[in-house]
Coordinates of C-alpha atoms in Angstrom, one line a residue:
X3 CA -9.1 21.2 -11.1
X4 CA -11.6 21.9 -8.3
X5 CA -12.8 19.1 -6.5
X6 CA -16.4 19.9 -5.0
X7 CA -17.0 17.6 -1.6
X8 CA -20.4 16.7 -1.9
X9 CA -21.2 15.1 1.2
X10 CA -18.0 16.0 3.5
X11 CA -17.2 13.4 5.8
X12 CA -17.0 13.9 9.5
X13 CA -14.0 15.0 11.3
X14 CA -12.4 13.5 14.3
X15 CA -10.0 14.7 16.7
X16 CA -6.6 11.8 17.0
X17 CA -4.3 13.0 19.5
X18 CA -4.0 16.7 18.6
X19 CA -4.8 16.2 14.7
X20 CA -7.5 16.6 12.5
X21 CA -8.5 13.0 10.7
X22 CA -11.1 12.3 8.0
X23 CA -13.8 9.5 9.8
X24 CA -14.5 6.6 8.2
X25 CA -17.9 6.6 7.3
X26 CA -18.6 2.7 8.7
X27 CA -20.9 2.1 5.4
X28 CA -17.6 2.2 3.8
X29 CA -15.6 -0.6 5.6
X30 CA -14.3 -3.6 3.6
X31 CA -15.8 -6.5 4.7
X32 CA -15.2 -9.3 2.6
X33 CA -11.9 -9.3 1.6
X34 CA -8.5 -9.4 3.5
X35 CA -6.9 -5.7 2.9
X36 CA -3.5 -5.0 3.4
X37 CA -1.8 -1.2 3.2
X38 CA 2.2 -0.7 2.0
X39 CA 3.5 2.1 3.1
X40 CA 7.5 3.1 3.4
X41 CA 9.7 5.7 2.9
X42 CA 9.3 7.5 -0.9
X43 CA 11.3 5.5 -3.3
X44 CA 11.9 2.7 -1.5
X45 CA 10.1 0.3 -4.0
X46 CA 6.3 -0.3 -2.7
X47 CA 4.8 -0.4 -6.0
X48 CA 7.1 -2.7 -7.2
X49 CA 6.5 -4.6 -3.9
X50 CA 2.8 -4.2 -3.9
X51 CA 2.1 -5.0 -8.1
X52 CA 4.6 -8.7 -7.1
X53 CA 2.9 -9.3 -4.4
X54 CA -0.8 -8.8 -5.9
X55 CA 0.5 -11.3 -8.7
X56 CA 0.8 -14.0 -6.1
X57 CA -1.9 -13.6 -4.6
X58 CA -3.6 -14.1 -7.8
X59 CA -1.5 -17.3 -8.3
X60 CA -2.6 -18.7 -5.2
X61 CA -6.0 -18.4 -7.1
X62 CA -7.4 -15.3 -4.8
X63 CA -9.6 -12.8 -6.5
X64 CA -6.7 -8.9 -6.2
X65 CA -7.6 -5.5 -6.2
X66 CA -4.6 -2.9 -6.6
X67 CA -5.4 0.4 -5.1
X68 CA -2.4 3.0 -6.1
X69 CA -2.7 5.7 -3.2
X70 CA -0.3 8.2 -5.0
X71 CA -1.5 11.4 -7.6
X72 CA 1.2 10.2 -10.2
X73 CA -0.9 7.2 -10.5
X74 CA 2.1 4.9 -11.2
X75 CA 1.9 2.0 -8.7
X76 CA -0.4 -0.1 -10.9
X77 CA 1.5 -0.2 -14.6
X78 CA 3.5 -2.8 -14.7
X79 CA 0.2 -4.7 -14.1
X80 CA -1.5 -3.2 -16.4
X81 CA 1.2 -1.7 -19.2
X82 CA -0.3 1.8 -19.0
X83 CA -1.1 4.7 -16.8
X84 CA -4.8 3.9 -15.8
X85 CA -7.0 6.6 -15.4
X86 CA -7.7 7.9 -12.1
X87 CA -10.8 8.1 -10.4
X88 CA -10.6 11.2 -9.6
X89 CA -10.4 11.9 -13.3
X90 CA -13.4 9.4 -13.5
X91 CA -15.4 11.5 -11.1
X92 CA -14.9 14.8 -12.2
X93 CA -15.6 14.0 -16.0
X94 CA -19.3 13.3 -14.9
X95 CA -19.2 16.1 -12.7
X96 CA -19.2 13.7 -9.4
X97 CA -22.3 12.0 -9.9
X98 CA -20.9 8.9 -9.5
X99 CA -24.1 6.6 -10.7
X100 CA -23.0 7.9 -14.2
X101 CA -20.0 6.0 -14.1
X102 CA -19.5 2.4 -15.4
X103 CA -16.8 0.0 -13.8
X104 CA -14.5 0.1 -16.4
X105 CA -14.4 3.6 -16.2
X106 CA -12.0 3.8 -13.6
X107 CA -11.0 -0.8 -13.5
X108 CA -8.5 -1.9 -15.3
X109 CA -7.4 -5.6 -15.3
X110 CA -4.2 -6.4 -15.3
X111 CA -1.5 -9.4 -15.3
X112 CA -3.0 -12.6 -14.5
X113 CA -6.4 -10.8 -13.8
X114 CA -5.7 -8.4 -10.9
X115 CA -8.2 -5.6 -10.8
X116 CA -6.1 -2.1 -10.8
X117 CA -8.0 1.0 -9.7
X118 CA -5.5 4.4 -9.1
X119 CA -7.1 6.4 -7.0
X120 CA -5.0 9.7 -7.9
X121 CA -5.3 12.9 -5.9
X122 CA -6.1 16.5 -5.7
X123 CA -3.4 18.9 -7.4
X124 CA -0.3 19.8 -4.8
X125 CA -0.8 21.9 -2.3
X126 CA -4.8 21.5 -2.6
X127 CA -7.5 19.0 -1.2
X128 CA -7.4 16.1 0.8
X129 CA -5.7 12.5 -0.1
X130 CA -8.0 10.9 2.5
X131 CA -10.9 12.2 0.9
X132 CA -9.9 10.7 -2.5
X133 CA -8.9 7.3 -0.8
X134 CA -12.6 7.2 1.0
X135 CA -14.3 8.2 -2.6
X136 CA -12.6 5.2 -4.4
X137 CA -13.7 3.0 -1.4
X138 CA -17.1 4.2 -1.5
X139 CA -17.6 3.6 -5.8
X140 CA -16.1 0.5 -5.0
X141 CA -18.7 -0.5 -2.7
X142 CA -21.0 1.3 -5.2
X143 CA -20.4 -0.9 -8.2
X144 CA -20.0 -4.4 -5.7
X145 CA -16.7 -4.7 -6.8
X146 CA -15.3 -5.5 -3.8
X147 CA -18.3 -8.4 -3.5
X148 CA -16.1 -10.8 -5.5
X149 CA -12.8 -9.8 -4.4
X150 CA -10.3 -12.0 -1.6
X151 CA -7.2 -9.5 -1.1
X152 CA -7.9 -5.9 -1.1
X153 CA -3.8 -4.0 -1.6
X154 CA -3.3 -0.3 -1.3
X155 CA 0.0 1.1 -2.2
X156 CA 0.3 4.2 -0.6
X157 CA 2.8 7.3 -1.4
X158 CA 5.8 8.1 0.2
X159 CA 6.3 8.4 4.1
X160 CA 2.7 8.7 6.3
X161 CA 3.0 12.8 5.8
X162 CA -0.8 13.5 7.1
X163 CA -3.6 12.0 8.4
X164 CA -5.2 12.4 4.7
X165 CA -2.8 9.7 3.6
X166 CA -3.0 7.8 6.4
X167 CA -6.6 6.7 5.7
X168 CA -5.8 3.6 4.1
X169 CA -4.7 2.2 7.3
X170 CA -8.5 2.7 8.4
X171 CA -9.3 0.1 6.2
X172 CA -6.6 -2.3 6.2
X173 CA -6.4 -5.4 8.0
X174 CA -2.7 -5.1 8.6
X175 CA -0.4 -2.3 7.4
X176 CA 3.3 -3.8 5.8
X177 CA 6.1 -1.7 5.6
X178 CA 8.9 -1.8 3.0
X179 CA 12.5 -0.7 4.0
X180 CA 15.9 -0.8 2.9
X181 CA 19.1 -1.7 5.5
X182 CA 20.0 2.3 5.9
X183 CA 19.7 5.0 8.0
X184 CA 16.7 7.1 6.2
X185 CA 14.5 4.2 5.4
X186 CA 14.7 2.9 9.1
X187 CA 13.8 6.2 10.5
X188 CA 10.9 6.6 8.2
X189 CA 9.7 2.9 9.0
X190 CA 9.7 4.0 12.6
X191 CA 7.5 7.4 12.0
X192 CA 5.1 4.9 10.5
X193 CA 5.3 2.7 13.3
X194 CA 3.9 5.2 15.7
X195 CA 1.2 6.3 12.5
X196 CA 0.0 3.0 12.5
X197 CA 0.3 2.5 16.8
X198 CA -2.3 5.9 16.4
X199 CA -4.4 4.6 14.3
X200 CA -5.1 1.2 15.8
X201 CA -6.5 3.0 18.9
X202 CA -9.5 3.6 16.7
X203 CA -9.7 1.4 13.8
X204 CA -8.9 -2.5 13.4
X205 CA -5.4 -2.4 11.7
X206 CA -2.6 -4.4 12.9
X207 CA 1.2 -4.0 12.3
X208 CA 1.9 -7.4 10.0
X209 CA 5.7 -6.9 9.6
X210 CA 8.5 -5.5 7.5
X211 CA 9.6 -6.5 4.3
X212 CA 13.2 -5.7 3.6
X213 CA 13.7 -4.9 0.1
X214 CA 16.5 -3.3 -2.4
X215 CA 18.9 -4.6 0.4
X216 CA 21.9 -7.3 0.4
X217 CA 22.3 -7.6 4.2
X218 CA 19.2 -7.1 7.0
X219 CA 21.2 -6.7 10.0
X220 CA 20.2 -3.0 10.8
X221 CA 16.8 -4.0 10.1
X222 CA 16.5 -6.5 11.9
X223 CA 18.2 -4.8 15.2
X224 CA 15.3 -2.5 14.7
X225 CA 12.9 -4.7 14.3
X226 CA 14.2 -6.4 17.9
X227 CA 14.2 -3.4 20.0
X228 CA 10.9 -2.2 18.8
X229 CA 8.8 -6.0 18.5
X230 CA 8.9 -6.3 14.8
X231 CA 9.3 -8.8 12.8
X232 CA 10.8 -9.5 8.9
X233 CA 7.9 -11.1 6.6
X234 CA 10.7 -10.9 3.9
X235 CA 13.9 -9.8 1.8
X236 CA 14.4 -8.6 -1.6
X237 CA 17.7 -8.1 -2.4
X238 CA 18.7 -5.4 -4.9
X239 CA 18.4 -7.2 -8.2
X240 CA 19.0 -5.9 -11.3
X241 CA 16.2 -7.8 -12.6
X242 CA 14.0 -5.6 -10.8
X243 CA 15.0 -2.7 -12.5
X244 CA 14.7 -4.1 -15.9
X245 CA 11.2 -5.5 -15.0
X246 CA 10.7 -1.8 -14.4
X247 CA 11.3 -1.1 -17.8
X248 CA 10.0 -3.5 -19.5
X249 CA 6.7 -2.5 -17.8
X250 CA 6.4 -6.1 -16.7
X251 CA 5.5 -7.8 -13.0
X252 CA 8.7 -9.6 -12.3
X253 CA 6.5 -12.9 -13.0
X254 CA 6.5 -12.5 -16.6
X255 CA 10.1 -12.0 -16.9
X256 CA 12.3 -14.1 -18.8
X257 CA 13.2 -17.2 -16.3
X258 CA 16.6 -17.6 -14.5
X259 CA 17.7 -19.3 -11.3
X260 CA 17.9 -15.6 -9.5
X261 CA 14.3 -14.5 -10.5
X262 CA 12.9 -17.7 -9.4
X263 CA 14.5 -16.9 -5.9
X264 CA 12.9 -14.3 -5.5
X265 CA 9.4 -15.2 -7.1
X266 CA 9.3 -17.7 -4.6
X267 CA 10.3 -15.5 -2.0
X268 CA 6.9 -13.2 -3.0
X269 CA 4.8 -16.5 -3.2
X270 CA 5.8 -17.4 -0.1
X271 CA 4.8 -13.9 1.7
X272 CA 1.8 -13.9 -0.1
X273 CA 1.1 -17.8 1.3
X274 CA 2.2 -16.1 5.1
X275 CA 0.0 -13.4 4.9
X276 CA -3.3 -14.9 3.5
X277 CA -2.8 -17.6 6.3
X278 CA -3.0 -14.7 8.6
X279 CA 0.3 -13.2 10.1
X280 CA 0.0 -12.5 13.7
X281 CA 0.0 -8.9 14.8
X282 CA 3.5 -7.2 15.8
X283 CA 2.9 -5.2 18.9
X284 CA 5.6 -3.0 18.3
X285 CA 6.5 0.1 20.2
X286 CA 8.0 3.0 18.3
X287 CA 11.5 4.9 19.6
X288 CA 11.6 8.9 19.8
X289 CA 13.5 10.3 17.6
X290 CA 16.3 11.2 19.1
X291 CA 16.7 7.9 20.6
X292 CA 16.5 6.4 17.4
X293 CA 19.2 8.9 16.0
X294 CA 21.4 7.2 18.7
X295 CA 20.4 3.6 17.9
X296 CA 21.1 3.7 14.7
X297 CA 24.4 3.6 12.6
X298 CA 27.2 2.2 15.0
X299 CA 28.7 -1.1 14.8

Protein backbone atom coordinates (compact mmCIF):
# COMPACT_ATOMS: atom_id res chain seq x y z
CA UNK A 1 0.00 0.00 0.00
CA UNK A 2 1.32 3.36 -0.98
CA UNK A 3 0.01 6.20 0.73
CA UNK A 4 0.19 9.47 -1.58
CA UNK A 5 0.43 12.75 0.90
CA UNK A 6 -1.57 15.11 -0.87
CA UNK A 7 -1.11 18.25 0.88
CA UNK A 8 2.09 17.37 3.19
CA UNK A 9 1.99 19.18 6.34
CA UNK A 10 4.71 21.43 7.55
CA UNK A 11 7.57 20.35 9.44
CA UNK A 12 8.95 21.77 12.55
CA UNK A 13 12.19 21.56 14.26
CA UNK A 14 11.54 20.16 18.46
CA UNK A 15 14.71 20.12 20.11
CA UNK A 16 16.87 18.28 17.49
CA UNK A 17 13.91 16.27 15.85
CA UNK A 18 11.86 16.40 12.99
CA UNK A 19 7.84 16.81 14.00
CA UNK A 20 4.74 16.80 11.83
CA UNK A 21 2.86 20.63 12.60
CA UNK A 22 -0.31 20.77 13.48
CA UNK A 23 -2.16 22.43 10.95
CA UNK A 24 -4.24 24.88 13.56
CA UNK A 25 -7.59 24.26 11.28
CA UNK A 26 -7.29 20.91 12.72
CA UNK A 27 -7.38 21.61 16.58
CA UNK A 28 -10.21 20.10 18.63
CA UNK A 29 -12.15 22.64 20.00
CA UNK A 30 -15.22 21.55 21.44
CA UNK A 31 -14.66 18.56 23.17
CA UNK A 32 -12.29 17.62 26.15
CA UNK A 33 -9.51 15.17 24.50
CA UNK A 34 -7.49 13.05 26.49
CA UNK A 35 -4.31 10.80 24.94
CA UNK A 36 -3.25 7.12 26.78
CA UNK A 37 -0.14 6.32 26.21
CA UNK A 38 2.18 3.58 28.16
CA UNK A 39 4.54 1.08 27.74
CA UNK A 40 3.33 -1.76 24.83
CA UNK A 41 1.13 -4.21 26.59
CA UNK A 42 0.46 -2.67 29.45
CA UNK A 43 -3.42 -2.55 28.97
CA UNK A 44 -4.43 1.02 27.36
CA UNK A 45 -7.04 -0.22 25.30
CA UNK A 46 -8.52 -1.98 27.80
CA UNK A 47 -8.13 1.18 29.91
CA UNK A 48 -9.14 3.58 27.29
CA UNK A 49 -12.52 1.35 25.72
CA UNK A 50 -13.60 1.36 30.23
CA UNK A 51 -13.02 4.55 30.50
CA UNK A 52 -14.92 5.79 27.23
CA UNK A 53 -17.88 3.60 28.64
CA UNK A 54 -18.13 5.96 31.62
CA UNK A 55 -17.88 8.69 30.22
CA UNK A 56 -20.77 7.71 28.15
CA UNK A 57 -22.57 6.85 31.48
CA UNK A 58 -22.05 10.03 32.85
CA UNK A 59 -24.24 10.97 29.79
CA UNK A 60 -21.15 12.64 27.65
CA UNK A 61 -21.22 12.36 24.00
CA UNK A 62 -17.29 9.63 23.36
CA UNK A 63 -15.22 9.31 20.53
CA UNK A 64 -12.51 6.31 20.58
CA UNK A 65 -9.58 7.07 18.40
CA UNK A 66 -7.34 3.67 18.31
CA UNK A 67 -3.76 5.16 17.40
CA UNK A 68 -2.25 1.65 16.62
CA UNK A 69 -1.99 -0.14 12.73
CA UNK A 70 -3.42 -3.45 14.26
CA UNK A 71 -6.52 -1.55 14.82
CA UNK A 72 -7.49 -3.44 18.01
CA UNK A 73 -8.10 -0.76 20.75
CA UNK A 74 -11.71 -0.18 19.83
CA UNK A 75 -13.35 -4.07 19.72
CA UNK A 76 -14.48 -4.74 22.74
CA UNK A 77 -16.67 -1.60 22.04
CA UNK A 78 -17.62 -2.47 19.06
CA UNK A 79 -17.31 -6.62 18.76
CA UNK A 80 -15.26 -6.34 15.56
CA UNK A 81 -12.19 -5.08 13.99
CA UNK A 82 -13.53 -1.69 12.46
CA UNK A 83 -12.12 -0.70 9.40
CA UNK A 84 -9.44 1.78 9.30
CA UNK A 85 -9.38 5.00 7.88
CA UNK A 86 -6.65 4.60 6.25
CA UNK A 87 -8.34 1.76 4.48
CA UNK A 88 -11.39 4.26 4.12
CA UNK A 89 -9.08 6.66 2.32
CA UNK A 90 -7.24 4.80 0.07
CA UNK A 91 -10.41 2.84 -1.24
CA UNK A 92 -11.59 6.23 -2.82
CA UNK A 93 -8.17 6.98 -3.76
CA UNK A 94 -7.83 9.83 -0.92
CA UNK A 95 -10.52 12.02 -1.99
CA UNK A 96 -11.93 12.24 1.17
CA UNK A 97 -15.42 14.08 0.12
CA UNK A 98 -16.26 10.64 -1.31
CA UNK A 99 -16.47 9.13 1.93
CA UNK A 100 -19.59 8.85 4.07
CA UNK A 101 -19.35 8.75 8.03
CA UNK A 102 -20.07 5.39 8.49
CA UNK A 103 -17.39 4.55 6.29
CA UNK A 104 -14.79 4.73 8.73
CA UNK A 105 -17.68 5.31 12.45
CA UNK A 106 -18.62 2.65 14.15
CA UNK A 107 -20.82 2.88 17.24
CA UNK A 108 -20.18 0.95 19.92
CA UNK A 109 -21.35 -0.08 23.60
CA UNK A 110 -23.67 2.35 25.04
CA UNK A 111 -23.13 4.59 21.90
CA UNK A 112 -19.45 5.47 21.90
CA UNK A 113 -18.35 6.50 18.47
CA UNK A 114 -15.08 4.26 17.47
CA UNK A 115 -12.93 5.44 14.65
CA UNK A 116 -9.33 3.28 14.22
CA UNK A 117 -7.21 5.32 12.63
CA UNK A 118 -4.62 2.45 11.51
CA UNK A 119 -1.30 3.19 9.93
CA UNK A 120 1.07 2.89 7.06
CA UNK A 121 2.67 -0.72 6.64
CA UNK A 122 6.04 -1.17 9.02
CA UNK A 123 8.89 0.31 8.30
CA UNK A 124 6.94 2.87 5.74
CA UNK A 125 5.14 6.34 6.25
CA UNK A 126 4.29 8.37 9.00
CA UNK A 127 1.86 7.58 12.18
CA UNK A 128 1.49 11.29 12.67
CA UNK A 129 0.41 11.83 9.30
CA UNK A 130 -2.41 9.21 9.68
CA UNK A 131 -3.38 10.59 13.16
CA UNK A 132 -3.68 14.37 11.63
CA UNK A 133 -5.82 12.74 8.50
CA UNK A 134 -8.45 11.12 10.86
CA UNK A 135 -8.52 14.55 12.76
CA UNK A 136 -8.93 16.39 9.73
CA UNK A 137 -12.18 13.96 8.17
CA UNK A 138 -13.31 14.24 11.47
CA UNK A 139 -13.58 17.86 11.34
CA UNK A 140 -14.71 17.23 7.71
CA UNK A 141 -17.82 15.37 8.43
CA UNK A 142 -18.58 17.70 11.98
CA UNK A 143 -18.34 14.81 13.86
CA UNK A 144 -16.49 16.13 16.45
CA UNK A 145 -19.43 19.17 16.50
CA UNK A 146 -21.53 16.92 18.76
CA UNK A 147 -18.96 15.17 20.65
CA UNK A 148 -17.95 15.96 24.85
CA UNK A 149 -14.70 13.61 25.32
CA UNK A 150 -12.47 13.10 22.53
CA UNK A 151 -9.97 9.50 23.73
CA UNK A 152 -7.02 8.44 21.66
CA UNK A 153 -5.44 5.26 22.56
CA UNK A 154 -2.07 5.30 21.31
CA UNK A 155 0.46 2.34 20.59
CA UNK A 156 3.05 1.17 22.59
CA UNK A 157 5.91 3.45 24.19
CA UNK A 158 6.12 7.35 22.47
CA UNK A 159 8.85 5.71 19.80
CA UNK A 160 8.75 8.97 17.34
CA UNK A 161 7.48 12.21 17.01
CA UNK A 162 4.92 10.53 14.33
CA UNK A 163 3.25 8.87 17.26
CA UNK A 164 3.51 11.53 19.47
CA UNK A 165 1.00 13.65 17.59
CA UNK A 166 -1.81 12.84 19.55
CA UNK A 167 -0.43 14.71 22.37
CA UNK A 168 -0.84 17.86 20.00
CA UNK A 169 -4.28 17.56 20.36
CA UNK A 170 -4.94 16.39 23.73
CA UNK A 171 -6.04 18.34 26.60
CA UNK A 172 -4.02 16.16 29.03
CA UNK A 173 -2.02 13.07 28.22
CA UNK A 174 -2.68 9.87 31.02
CA UNK A 175 -0.34 7.29 31.32
CA UNK A 176 -0.97 3.67 32.19
CA UNK A 177 1.68 1.64 34.23
CA UNK A 178 2.13 -1.42 36.07
CA UNK A 179 4.31 -1.46 39.67
CA UNK A 180 7.60 -2.87 37.78
CA UNK A 181 10.75 -1.89 36.60
CA UNK A 182 10.03 -1.73 32.55
CA UNK A 183 6.68 -0.03 32.80
CA UNK A 184 8.13 2.71 35.18
CA UNK A 185 10.97 3.43 32.89
CA UNK A 186 8.80 3.71 29.95
CA UNK A 187 6.31 6.04 31.93
CA UNK A 188 9.27 8.24 32.50
CA UNK A 189 10.45 8.43 28.65
CA UNK A 190 6.90 9.63 28.10
CA UNK A 191 7.14 12.04 30.80
CA UNK A 192 9.88 13.93 29.17
CA UNK A 193 7.74 13.32 25.45
CA UNK A 194 4.96 14.96 26.85
CA UNK A 195 7.37 17.90 29.06
CA UNK A 196 8.57 18.45 24.88
CA UNK A 197 5.63 18.77 23.65
CA UNK A 198 3.89 21.12 26.06
CA UNK A 199 6.53 23.77 25.05
CA UNK A 200 4.56 24.10 21.92
CA UNK A 201 1.13 22.78 22.14
CA UNK A 202 -1.51 23.01 25.08
CA UNK A 203 -1.24 19.46 26.59
CA UNK A 204 -0.92 18.88 30.17
CA UNK A 205 0.36 15.85 32.21
CA UNK A 206 -3.18 14.71 34.03
CA UNK A 207 -1.66 11.73 35.98
CA UNK A 208 -1.02 7.96 36.09
CA UNK A 209 -3.28 5.28 36.25
CA UNK A 210 -1.89 2.18 37.78
CA UNK A 211 -3.25 -0.79 36.22
CA UNK A 212 -2.60 -4.82 36.12
CA UNK A 213 -0.96 -4.18 39.57
CA UNK A 214 -1.79 -5.47 43.35
CA UNK A 215 0.49 -3.04 45.16
CA UNK A 216 1.40 0.91 43.90
CA UNK A 217 4.24 1.48 46.08
CA UNK A 218 7.02 1.74 43.25
CA UNK A 219 4.64 3.86 41.46
CA UNK A 220 3.87 5.87 43.62
CA UNK A 221 7.73 6.65 44.86
CA UNK A 222 7.95 7.64 41.19
CA UNK A 223 5.39 9.54 40.99
CA UNK A 224 6.75 11.61 44.29
CA UNK A 225 10.20 12.27 43.06
CA UNK A 226 9.16 13.35 39.71
CA UNK A 227 5.51 15.56 40.76
CA UNK A 228 3.09 12.99 39.63
CA UNK A 229 0.24 12.01 40.84
CA UNK A 230 -2.14 8.46 40.80
CA UNK A 231 -5.64 9.22 39.10
CA UNK A 232 -6.22 5.45 39.71
CA UNK A 233 -5.58 1.56 40.26
CA UNK A 234 -6.68 -1.46 38.54
CA UNK A 235 -5.59 -4.37 40.08
CA UNK A 236 -4.88 -7.51 37.95
CA UNK A 237 -8.26 -9.08 37.65
CA UNK A 238 -9.06 -12.01 36.03
CA UNK A 239 -12.19 -10.47 35.03
CA UNK A 240 -10.34 -8.38 32.77
CA UNK A 241 -8.93 -10.98 30.94
CA UNK A 242 -12.11 -12.76 30.37
CA UNK A 243 -13.84 -9.42 29.38
CA UNK A 244 -11.06 -9.68 26.82
CA UNK A 245 -12.42 -12.56 25.38
CA UNK A 246 -15.58 -12.29 25.56
CA UNK A 247 -15.08 -9.14 23.38
CA UNK A 248 -17.07 -7.23 25.98
CA UNK A 249 -16.27 -3.60 27.94
CA UNK A 250 -16.00 -4.83 31.48
CA UNK A 251 -19.51 -2.95 31.96
CA UNK A 252 -21.37 -5.56 30.36
CA UNK A 253 -19.98 -8.32 32.28
CA UNK A 254 -21.82 -10.54 34.35
CA UNK A 255 -22.10 -8.61 37.91
CA UNK A 256 -20.05 -9.53 41.03
CA UNK A 257 -18.87 -7.65 44.12
CA UNK A 258 -15.10 -7.47 42.48
CA UNK A 259 -16.23 -6.04 39.07
CA UNK A 260 -18.41 -3.53 40.67
CA UNK A 261 -15.06 -2.34 42.47
CA UNK A 262 -13.57 -1.62 39.88
CA UNK A 263 -16.45 -0.21 37.61
CA UNK A 264 -16.69 2.30 40.11
CA UNK A 265 -13.17 2.83 40.28
CA UNK A 266 -13.45 3.77 36.20
CA UNK A 267 -16.61 5.89 36.94
CA UNK A 268 -14.94 7.63 39.35
CA UNK A 269 -11.81 8.63 37.13
CA UNK A 270 -14.01 9.46 34.46
CA UNK A 271 -16.06 11.88 37.12
CA UNK A 272 -12.21 13.37 38.15
CA UNK A 273 -11.22 13.94 34.84
CA UNK A 274 -14.31 15.60 33.21
CA UNK A 275 -14.29 17.92 36.32
CA UNK A 276 -10.86 18.88 35.16
CA UNK A 277 -7.82 17.29 36.88
CA UNK A 278 -5.16 19.78 37.55
CA UNK A 279 -1.99 19.60 35.62
CA UNK A 280 1.10 17.52 37.09
CA UNK A 281 4.17 19.56 36.58
CA UNK A 282 6.33 16.72 36.68
CA UNK A 283 10.02 16.70 35.87
CA UNK A 284 11.42 13.63 34.20
CA UNK A 285 14.82 11.71 35.71
CA UNK A 286 17.81 10.68 33.20
CA UNK A 287 18.07 7.51 32.70
CA UNK A 288 20.64 6.45 34.49
CA UNK A 289 19.37 8.10 37.47
CA UNK A 290 16.29 6.41 37.13
CA UNK A 291 18.19 2.95 36.64
CA UNK A 292 19.46 3.77 40.27
CA UNK A 293 16.04 4.85 41.75
CA UNK A 294 14.46 2.16 40.86
CA UNK A 295 14.29 -1.51 42.27
CA UNK A 296 15.78 -1.43 45.92
CA UNK A 297 13.82 -1.68 49.00
Amino acid sequence: MNIAIRNPVPIRREEGSLQVALDPADRIETAKVFAVYGKGGIGKSTTSSNLSVAFSKLGKRVLQIGCDPKHDSTFTLTKRLAPTVIDALESVNFHSEELRPEDFVVEGYNGVKCVEAGGPPAGTGCGGYVVGQTVKLLKEHHLLDNTDVVVFDVLGDVVCGGFASPLQHADRALIVTANDFDSIFAMNRIVAAIHSKSKNYGVRLGGVIANRSAKTDEIDRFNAAVGLRRLAHFPDLDVVRRSRLKKSTLFEMDPSPELKAVTDEYMRLAETLWAGADPCEAAPMKDRDLFEFLGFD
